[in-house]
mmCIF file with all atom_site columns, N, CA and C in Angstrom:
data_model
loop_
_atom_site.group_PDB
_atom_site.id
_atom_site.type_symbol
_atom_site.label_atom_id
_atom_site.label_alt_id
_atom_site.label_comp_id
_atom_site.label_asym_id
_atom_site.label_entity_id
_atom_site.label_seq_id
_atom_site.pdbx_PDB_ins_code
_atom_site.Cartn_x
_atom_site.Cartn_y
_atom_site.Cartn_z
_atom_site.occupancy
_atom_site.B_iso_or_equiv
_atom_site.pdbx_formal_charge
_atom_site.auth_seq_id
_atom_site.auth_comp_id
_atom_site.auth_asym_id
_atom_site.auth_atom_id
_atom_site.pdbx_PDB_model_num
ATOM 1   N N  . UNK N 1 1  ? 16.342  4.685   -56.522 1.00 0.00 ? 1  UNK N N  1
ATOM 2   C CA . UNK N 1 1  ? 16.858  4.547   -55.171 1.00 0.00 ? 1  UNK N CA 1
ATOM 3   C C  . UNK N 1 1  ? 15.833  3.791   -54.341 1.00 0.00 ? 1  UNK N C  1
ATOM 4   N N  . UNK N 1 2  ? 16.076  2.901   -53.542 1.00 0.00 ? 2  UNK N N  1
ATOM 5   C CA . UNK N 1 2  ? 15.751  2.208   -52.753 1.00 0.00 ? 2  UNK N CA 1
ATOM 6   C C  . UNK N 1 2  ? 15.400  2.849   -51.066 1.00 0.00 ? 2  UNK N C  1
ATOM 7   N N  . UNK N 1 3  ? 14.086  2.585   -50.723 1.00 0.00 ? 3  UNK N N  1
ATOM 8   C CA . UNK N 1 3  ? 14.190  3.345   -49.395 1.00 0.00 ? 3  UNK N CA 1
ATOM 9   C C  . UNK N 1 3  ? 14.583  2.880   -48.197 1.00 0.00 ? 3  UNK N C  1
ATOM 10  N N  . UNK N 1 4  ? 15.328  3.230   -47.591 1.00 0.00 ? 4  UNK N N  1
ATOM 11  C CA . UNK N 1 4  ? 16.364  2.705   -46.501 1.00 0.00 ? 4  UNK N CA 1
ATOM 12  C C  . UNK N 1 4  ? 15.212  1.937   -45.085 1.00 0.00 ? 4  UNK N C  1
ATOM 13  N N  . UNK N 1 5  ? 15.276  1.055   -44.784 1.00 0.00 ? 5  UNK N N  1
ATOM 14  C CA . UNK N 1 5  ? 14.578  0.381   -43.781 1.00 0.00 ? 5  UNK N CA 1
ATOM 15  C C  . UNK N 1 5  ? 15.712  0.881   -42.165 1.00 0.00 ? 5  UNK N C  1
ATOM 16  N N  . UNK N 1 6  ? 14.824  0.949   -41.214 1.00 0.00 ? 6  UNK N N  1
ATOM 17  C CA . UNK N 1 6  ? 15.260  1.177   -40.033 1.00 0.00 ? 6  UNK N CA 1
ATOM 18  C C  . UNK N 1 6  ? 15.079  1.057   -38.883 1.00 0.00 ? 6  UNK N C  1
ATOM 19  N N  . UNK N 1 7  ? 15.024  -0.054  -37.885 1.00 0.00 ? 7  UNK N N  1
ATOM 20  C CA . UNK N 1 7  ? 14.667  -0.355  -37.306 1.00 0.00 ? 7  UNK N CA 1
ATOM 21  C C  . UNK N 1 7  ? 14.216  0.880   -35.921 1.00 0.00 ? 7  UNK N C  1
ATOM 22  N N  . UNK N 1 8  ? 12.718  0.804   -35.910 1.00 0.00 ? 8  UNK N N  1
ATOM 23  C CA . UNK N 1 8  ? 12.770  1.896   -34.872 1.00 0.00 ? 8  UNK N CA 1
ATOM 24  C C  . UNK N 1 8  ? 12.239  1.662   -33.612 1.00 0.00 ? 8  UNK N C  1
ATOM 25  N N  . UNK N 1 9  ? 12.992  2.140   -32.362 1.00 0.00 ? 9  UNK N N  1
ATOM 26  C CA . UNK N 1 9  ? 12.776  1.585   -31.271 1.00 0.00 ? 9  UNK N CA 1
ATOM 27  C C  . UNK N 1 9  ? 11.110  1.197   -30.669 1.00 0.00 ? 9  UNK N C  1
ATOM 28  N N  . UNK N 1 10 ? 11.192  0.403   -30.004 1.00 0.00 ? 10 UNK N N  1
ATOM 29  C CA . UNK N 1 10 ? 9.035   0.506   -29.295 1.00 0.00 ? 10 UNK N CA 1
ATOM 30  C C  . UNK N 1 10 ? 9.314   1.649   -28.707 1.00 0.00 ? 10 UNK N C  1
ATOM 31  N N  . UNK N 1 11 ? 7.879   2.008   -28.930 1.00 0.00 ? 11 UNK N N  1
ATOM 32  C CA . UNK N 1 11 ? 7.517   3.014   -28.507 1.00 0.00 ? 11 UNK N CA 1
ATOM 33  C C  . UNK N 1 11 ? 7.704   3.198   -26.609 1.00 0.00 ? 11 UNK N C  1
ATOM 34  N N  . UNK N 1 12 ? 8.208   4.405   -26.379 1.00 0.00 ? 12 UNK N N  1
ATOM 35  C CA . UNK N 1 12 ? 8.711   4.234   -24.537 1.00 0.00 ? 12 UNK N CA 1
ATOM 36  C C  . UNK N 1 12 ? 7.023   4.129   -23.535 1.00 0.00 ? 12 UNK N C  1
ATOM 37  N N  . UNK N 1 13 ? 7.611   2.825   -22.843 1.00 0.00 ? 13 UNK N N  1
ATOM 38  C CA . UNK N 1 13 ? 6.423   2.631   -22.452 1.00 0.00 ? 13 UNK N CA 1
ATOM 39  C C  . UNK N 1 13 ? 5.994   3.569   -20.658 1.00 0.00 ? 13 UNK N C  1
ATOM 40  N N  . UNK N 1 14 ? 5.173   3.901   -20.875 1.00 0.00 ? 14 UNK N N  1
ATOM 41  C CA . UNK N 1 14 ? 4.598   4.891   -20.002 1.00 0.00 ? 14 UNK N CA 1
ATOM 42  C C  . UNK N 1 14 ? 5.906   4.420   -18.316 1.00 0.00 ? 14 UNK N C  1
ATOM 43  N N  . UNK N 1 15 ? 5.561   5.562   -17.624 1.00 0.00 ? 15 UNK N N  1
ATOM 44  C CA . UNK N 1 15 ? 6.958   5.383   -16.575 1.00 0.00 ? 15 UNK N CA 1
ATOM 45  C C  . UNK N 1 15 ? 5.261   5.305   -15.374 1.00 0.00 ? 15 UNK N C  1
ATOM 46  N N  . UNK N 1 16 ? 5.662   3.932   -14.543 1.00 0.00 ? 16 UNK N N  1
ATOM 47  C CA . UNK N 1 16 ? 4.563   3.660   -13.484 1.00 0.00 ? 16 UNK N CA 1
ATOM 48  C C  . UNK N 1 16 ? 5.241   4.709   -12.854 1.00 0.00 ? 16 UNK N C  1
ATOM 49  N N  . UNK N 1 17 ? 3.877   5.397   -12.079 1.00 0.00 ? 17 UNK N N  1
ATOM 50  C CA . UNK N 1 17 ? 4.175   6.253   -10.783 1.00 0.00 ? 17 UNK N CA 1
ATOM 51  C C  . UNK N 1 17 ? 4.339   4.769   -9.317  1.00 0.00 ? 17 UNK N C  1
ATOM 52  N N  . UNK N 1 18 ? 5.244   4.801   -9.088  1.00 0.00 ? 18 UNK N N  1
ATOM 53  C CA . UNK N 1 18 ? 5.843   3.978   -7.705  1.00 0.00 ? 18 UNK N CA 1
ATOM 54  C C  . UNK N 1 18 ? 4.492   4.171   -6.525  1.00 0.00 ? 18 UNK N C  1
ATOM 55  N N  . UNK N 1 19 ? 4.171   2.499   -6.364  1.00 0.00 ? 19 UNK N N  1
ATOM 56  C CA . UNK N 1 19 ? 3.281   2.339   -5.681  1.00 0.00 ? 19 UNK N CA 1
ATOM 57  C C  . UNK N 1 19 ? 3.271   2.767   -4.288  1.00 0.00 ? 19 UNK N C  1
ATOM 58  N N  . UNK N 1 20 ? 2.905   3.546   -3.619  1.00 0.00 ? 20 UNK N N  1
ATOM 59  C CA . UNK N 1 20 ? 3.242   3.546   -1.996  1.00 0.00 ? 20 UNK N CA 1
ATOM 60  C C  . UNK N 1 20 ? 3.244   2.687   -1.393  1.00 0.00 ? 20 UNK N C  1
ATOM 61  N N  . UNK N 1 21 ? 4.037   2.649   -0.327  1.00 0.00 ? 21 UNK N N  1
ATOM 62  C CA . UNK N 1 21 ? 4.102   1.512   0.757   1.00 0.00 ? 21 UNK N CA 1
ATOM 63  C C  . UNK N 1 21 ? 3.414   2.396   1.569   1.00 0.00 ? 21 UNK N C  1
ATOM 64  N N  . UNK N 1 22 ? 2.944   1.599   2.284   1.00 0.00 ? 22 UNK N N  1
ATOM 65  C CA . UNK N 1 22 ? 2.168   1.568   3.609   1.00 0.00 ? 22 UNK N CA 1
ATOM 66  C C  . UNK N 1 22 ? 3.406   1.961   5.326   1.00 0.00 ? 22 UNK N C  1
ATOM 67  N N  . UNK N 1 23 ? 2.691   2.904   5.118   1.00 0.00 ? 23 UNK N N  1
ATOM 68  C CA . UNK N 1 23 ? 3.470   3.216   6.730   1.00 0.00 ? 23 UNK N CA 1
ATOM 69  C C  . UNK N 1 23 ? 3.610   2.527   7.499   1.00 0.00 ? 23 UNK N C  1
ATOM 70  N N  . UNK N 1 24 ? 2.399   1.151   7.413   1.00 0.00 ? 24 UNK N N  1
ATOM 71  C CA . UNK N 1 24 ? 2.746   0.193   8.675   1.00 0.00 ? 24 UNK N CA 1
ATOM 72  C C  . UNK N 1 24 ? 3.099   -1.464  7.753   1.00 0.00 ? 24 UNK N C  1
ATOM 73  N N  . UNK N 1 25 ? 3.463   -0.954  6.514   1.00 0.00 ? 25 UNK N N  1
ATOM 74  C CA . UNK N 1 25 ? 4.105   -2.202  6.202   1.00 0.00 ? 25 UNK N CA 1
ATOM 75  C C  . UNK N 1 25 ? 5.250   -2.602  7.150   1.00 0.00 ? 25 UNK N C  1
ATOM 76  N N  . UNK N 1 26 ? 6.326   -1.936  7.349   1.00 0.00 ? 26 UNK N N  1
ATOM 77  C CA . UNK N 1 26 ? 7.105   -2.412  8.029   1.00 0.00 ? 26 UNK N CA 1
ATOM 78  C C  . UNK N 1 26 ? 6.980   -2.784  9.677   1.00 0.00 ? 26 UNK N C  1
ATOM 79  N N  . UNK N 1 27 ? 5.597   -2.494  9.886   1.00 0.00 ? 27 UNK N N  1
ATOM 80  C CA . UNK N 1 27 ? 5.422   -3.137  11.272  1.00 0.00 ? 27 UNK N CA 1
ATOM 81  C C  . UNK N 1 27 ? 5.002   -4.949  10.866  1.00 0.00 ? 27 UNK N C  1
ATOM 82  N N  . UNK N 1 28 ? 4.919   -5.248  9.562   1.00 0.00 ? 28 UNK N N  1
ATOM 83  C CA . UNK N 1 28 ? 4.144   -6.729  9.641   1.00 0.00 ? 28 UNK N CA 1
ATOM 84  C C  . UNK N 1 28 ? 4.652   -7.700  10.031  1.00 0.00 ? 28 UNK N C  1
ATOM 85  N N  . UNK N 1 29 ? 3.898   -8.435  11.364  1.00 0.00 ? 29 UNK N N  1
ATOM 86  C CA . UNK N 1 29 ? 4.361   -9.097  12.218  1.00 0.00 ? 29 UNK N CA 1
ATOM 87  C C  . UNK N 1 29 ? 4.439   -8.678  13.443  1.00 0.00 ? 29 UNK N C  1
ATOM 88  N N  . UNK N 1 30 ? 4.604   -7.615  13.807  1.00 0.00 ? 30 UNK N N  1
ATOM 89  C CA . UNK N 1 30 ? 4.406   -6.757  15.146  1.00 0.00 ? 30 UNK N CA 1
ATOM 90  C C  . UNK N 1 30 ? 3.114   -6.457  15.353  1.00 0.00 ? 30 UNK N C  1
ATOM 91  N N  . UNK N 1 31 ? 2.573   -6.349  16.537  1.00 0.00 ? 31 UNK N N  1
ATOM 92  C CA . UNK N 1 31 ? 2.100   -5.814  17.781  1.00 0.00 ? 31 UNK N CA 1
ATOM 93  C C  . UNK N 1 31 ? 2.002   -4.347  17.535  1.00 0.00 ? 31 UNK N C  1
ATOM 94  N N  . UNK N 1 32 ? 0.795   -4.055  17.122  1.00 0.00 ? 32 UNK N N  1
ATOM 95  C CA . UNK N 1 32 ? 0.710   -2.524  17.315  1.00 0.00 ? 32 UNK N CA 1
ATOM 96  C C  . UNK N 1 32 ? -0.714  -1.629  18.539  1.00 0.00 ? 32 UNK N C  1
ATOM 97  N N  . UNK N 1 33 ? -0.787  -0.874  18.459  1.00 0.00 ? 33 UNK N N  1
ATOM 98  C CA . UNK N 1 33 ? -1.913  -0.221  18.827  1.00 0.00 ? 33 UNK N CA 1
ATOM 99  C C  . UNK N 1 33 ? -2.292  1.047   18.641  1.00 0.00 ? 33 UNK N C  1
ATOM 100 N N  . UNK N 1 34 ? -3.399  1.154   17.623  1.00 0.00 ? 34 UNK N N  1
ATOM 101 C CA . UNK N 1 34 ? -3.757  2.696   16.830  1.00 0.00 ? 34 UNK N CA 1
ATOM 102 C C  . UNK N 1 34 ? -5.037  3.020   17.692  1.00 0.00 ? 34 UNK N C  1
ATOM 103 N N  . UNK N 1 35 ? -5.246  4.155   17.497  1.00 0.00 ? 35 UNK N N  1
ATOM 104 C CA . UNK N 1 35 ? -5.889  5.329   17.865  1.00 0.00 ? 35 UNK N CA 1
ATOM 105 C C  . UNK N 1 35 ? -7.050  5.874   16.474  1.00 0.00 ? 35 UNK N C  1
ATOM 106 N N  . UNK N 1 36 ? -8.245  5.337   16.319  1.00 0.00 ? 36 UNK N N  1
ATOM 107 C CA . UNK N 1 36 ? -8.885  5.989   14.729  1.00 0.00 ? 36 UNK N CA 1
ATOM 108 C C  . UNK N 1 36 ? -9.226  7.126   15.354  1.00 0.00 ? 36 UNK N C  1
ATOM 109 N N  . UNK N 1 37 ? -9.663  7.735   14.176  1.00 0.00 ? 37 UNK N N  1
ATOM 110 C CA . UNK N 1 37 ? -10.245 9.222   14.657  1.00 0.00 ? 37 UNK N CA 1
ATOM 111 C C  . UNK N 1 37 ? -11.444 9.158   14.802  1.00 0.00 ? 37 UNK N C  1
ATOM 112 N N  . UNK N 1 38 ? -12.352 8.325   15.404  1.00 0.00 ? 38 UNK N N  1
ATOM 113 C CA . UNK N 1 38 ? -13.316 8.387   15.895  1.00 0.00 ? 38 UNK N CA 1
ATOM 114 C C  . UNK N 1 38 ? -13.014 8.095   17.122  1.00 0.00 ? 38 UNK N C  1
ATOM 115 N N  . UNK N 1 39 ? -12.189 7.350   17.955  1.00 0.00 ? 39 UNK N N  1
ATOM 116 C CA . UNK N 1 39 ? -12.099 7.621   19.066  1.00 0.00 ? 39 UNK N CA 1
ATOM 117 C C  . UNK N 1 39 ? -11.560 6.065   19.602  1.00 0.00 ? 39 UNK N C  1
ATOM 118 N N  . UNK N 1 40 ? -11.972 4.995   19.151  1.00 0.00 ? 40 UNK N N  1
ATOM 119 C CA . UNK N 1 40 ? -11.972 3.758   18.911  1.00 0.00 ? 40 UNK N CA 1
ATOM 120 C C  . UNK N 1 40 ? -10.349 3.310   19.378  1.00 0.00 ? 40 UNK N C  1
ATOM 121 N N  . UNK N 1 41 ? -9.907  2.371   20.015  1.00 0.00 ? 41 UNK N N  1
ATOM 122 C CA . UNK N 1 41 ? -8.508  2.108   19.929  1.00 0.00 ? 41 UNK N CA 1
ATOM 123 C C  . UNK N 1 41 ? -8.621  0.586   19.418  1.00 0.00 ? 41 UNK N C  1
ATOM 124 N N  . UNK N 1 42 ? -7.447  0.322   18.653  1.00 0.00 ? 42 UNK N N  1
ATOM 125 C CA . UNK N 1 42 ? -7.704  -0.726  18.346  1.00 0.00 ? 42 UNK N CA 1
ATOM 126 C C  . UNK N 1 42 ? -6.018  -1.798  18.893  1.00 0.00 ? 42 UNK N C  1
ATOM 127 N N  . UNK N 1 43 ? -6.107  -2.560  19.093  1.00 0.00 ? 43 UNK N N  1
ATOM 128 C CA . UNK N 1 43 ? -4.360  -3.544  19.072  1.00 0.00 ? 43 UNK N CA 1
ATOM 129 C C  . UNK N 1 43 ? -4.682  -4.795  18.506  1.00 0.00 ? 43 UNK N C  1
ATOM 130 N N  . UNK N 1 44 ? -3.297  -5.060  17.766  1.00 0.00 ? 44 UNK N N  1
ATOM 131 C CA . UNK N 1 44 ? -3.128  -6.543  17.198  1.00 0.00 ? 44 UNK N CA 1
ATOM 132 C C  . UNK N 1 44 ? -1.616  -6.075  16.223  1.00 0.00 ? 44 UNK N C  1
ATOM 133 N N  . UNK N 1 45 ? -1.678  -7.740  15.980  1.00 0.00 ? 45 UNK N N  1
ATOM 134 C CA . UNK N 1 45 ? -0.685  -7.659  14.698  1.00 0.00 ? 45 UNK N CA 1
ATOM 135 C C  . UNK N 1 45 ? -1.046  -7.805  13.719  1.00 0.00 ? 45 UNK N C  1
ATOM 136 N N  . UNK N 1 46 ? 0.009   -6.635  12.906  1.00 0.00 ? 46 UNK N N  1
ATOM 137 C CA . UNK N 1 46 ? -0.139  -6.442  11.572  1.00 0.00 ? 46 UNK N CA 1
ATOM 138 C C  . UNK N 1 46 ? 0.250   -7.507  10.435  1.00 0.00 ? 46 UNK N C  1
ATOM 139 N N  . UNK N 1 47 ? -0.728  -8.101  9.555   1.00 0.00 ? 47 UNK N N  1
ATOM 140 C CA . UNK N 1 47 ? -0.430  -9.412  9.242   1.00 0.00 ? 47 UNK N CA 1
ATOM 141 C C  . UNK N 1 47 ? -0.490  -9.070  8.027   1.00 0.00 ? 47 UNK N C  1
ATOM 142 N N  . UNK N 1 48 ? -1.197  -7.817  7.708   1.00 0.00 ? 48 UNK N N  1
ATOM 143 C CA . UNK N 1 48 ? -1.141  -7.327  6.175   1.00 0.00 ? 48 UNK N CA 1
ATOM 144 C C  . UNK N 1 48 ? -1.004  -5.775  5.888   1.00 0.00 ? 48 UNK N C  1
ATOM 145 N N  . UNK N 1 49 ? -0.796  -5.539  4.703   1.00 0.00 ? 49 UNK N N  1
ATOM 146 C CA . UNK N 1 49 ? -1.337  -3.682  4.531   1.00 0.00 ? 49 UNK N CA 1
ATOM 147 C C  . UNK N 1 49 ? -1.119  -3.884  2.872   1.00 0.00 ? 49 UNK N C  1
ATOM 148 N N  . UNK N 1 50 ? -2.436  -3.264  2.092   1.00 0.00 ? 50 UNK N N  1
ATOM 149 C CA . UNK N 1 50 ? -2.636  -3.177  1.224   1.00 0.00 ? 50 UNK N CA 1
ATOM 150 C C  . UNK N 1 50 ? -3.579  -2.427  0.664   1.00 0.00 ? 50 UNK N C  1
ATOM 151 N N  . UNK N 1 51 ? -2.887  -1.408  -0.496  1.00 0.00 ? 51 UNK N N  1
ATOM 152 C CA . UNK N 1 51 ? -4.386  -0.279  -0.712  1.00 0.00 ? 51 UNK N CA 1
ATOM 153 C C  . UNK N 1 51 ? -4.936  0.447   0.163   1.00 0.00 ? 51 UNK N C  1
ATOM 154 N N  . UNK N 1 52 ? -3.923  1.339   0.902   1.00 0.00 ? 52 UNK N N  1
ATOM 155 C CA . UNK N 1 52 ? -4.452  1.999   1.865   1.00 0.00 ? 52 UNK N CA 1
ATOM 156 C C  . UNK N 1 52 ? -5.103  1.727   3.228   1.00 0.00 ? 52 UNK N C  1
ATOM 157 N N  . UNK N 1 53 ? -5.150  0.076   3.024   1.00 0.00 ? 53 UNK N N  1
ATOM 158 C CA . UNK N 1 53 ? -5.460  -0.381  4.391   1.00 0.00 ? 53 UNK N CA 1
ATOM 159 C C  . UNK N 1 53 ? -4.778  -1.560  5.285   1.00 0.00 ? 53 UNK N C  1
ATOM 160 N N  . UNK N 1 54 ? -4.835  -1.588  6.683   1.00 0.00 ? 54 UNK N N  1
ATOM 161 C CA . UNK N 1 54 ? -3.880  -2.108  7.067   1.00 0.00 ? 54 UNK N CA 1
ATOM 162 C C  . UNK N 1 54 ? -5.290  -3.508  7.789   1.00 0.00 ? 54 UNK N C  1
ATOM 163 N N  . UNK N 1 55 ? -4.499  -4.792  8.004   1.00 0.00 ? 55 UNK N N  1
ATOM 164 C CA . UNK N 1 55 ? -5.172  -5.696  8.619   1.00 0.00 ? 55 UNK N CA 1
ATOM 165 C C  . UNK N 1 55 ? -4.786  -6.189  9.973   1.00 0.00 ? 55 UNK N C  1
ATOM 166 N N  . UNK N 1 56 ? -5.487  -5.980  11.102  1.00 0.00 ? 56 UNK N N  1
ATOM 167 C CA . UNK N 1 56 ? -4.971  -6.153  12.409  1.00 0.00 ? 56 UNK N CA 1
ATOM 168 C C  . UNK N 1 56 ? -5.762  -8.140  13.030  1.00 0.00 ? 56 UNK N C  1
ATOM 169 N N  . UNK N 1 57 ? -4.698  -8.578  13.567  1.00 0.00 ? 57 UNK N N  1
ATOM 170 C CA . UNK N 1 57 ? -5.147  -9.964  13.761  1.00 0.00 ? 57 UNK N CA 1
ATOM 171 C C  . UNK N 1 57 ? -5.180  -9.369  15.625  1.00 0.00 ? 57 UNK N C  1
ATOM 172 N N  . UNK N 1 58 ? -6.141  -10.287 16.185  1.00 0.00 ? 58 UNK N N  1
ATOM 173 C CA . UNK N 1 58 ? -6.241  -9.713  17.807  1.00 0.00 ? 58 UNK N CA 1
ATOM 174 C C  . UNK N 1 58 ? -6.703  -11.344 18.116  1.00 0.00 ? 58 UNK N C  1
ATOM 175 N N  . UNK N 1 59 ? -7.309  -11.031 19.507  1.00 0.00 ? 59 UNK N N  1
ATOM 176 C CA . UNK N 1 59 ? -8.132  -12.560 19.889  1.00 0.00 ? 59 UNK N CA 1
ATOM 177 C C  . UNK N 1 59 ? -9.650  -12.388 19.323  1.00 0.00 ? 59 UNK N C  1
ATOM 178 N N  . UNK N 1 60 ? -9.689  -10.641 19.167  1.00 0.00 ? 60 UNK N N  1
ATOM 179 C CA . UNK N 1 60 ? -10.792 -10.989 18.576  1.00 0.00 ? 60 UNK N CA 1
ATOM 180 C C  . UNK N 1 60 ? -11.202 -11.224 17.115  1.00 0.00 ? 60 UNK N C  1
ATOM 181 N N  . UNK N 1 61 ? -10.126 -11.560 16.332  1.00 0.00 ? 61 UNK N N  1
ATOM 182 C CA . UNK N 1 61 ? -10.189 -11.729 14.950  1.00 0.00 ? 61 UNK N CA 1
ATOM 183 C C  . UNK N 1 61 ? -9.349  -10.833 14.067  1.00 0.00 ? 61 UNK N C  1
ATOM 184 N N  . UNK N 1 62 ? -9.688  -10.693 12.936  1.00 0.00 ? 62 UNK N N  1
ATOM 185 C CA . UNK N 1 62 ? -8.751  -10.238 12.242  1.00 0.00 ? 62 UNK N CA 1
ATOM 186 C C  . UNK N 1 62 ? -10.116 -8.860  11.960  1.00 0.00 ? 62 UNK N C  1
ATOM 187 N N  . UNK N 1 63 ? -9.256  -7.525  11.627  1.00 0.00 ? 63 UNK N N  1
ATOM 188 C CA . UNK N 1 63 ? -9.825  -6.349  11.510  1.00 0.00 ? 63 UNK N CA 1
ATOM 189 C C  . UNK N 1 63 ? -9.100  -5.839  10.610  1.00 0.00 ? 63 UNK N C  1
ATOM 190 N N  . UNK N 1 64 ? -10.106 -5.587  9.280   1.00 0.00 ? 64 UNK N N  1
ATOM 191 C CA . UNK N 1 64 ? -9.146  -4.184  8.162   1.00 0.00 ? 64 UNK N CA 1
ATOM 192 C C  . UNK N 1 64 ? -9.573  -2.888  8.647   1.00 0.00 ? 64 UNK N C  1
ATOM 193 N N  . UNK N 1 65 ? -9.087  -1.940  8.672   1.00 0.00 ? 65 UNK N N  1
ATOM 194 C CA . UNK N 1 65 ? -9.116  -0.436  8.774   1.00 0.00 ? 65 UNK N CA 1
ATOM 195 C C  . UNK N 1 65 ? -8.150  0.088   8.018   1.00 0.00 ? 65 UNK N C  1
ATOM 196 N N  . UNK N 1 66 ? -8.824  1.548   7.103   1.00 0.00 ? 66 UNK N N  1
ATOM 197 C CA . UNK N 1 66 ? -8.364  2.058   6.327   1.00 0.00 ? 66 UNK N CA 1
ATOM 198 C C  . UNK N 1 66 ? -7.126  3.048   7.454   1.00 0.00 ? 66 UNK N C  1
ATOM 199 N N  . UNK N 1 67 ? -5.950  3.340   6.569   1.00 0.00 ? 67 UNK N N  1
ATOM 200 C CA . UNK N 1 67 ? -5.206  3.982   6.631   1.00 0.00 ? 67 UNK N CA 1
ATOM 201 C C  . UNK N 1 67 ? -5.567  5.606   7.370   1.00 0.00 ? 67 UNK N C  1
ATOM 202 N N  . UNK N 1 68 ? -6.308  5.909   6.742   1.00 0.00 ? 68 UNK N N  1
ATOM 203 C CA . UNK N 1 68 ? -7.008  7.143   6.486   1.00 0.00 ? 68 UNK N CA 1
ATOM 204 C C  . UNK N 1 68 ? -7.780  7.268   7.550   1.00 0.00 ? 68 UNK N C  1
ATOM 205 N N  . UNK N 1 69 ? -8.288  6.595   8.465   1.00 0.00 ? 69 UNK N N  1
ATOM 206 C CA . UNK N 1 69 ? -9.006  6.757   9.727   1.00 0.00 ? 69 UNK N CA 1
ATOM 207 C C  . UNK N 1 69 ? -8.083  6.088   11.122  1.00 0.00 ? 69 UNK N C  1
ATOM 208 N N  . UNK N 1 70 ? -6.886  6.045   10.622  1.00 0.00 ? 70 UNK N N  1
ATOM 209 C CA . UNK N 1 70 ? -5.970  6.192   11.806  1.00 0.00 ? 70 UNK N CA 1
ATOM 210 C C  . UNK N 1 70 ? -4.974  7.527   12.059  1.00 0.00 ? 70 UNK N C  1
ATOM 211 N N  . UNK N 1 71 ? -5.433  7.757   13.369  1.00 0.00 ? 71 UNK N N  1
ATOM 212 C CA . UNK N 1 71 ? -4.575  8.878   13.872  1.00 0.00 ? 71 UNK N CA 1
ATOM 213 C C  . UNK N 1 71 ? -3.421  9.286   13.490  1.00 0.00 ? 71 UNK N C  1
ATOM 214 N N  . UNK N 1 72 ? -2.791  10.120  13.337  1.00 0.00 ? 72 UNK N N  1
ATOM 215 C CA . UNK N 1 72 ? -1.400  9.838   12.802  1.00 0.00 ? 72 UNK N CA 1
ATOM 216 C C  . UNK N 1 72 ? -0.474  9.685   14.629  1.00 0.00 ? 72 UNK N C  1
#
């Protein structure tokens, strides 16, 4: 007897845990103004958010601040 060949599926490839979006992704392009928890206020538009941090454009330049040190 001959041993039967069978094609067997790839192996299941790991399931990504779903990247978070950013709370102020959907402000990008808007005009905001946060509050850090140090006390600091900051305004501009949001021109980016990535990795926990968001990027604010102002007159005085562009500013990253982490997620995590804005007020909620």
């Amino acid at each position: 007897a001959q041993p039967i060949e069978r094609d067997l599926p790839e192996a299941a490839k790991p399931v990504e845990e779903p990247k978070s979006v950013s709370r102020y992704a959907r402000l990008a392009g808007k005009s905001v103004a946060v509050e850090l928890k140090n006390g600091d206020r900051l305004s501009g538009k949001v021109v980016a958010t990535s990795q926990g941090k968001v990027v604010l454009e102002s007159s005085a330049g562009r500013m990253t601040v982490r997620e995590s040190d804005i007020l909620n």
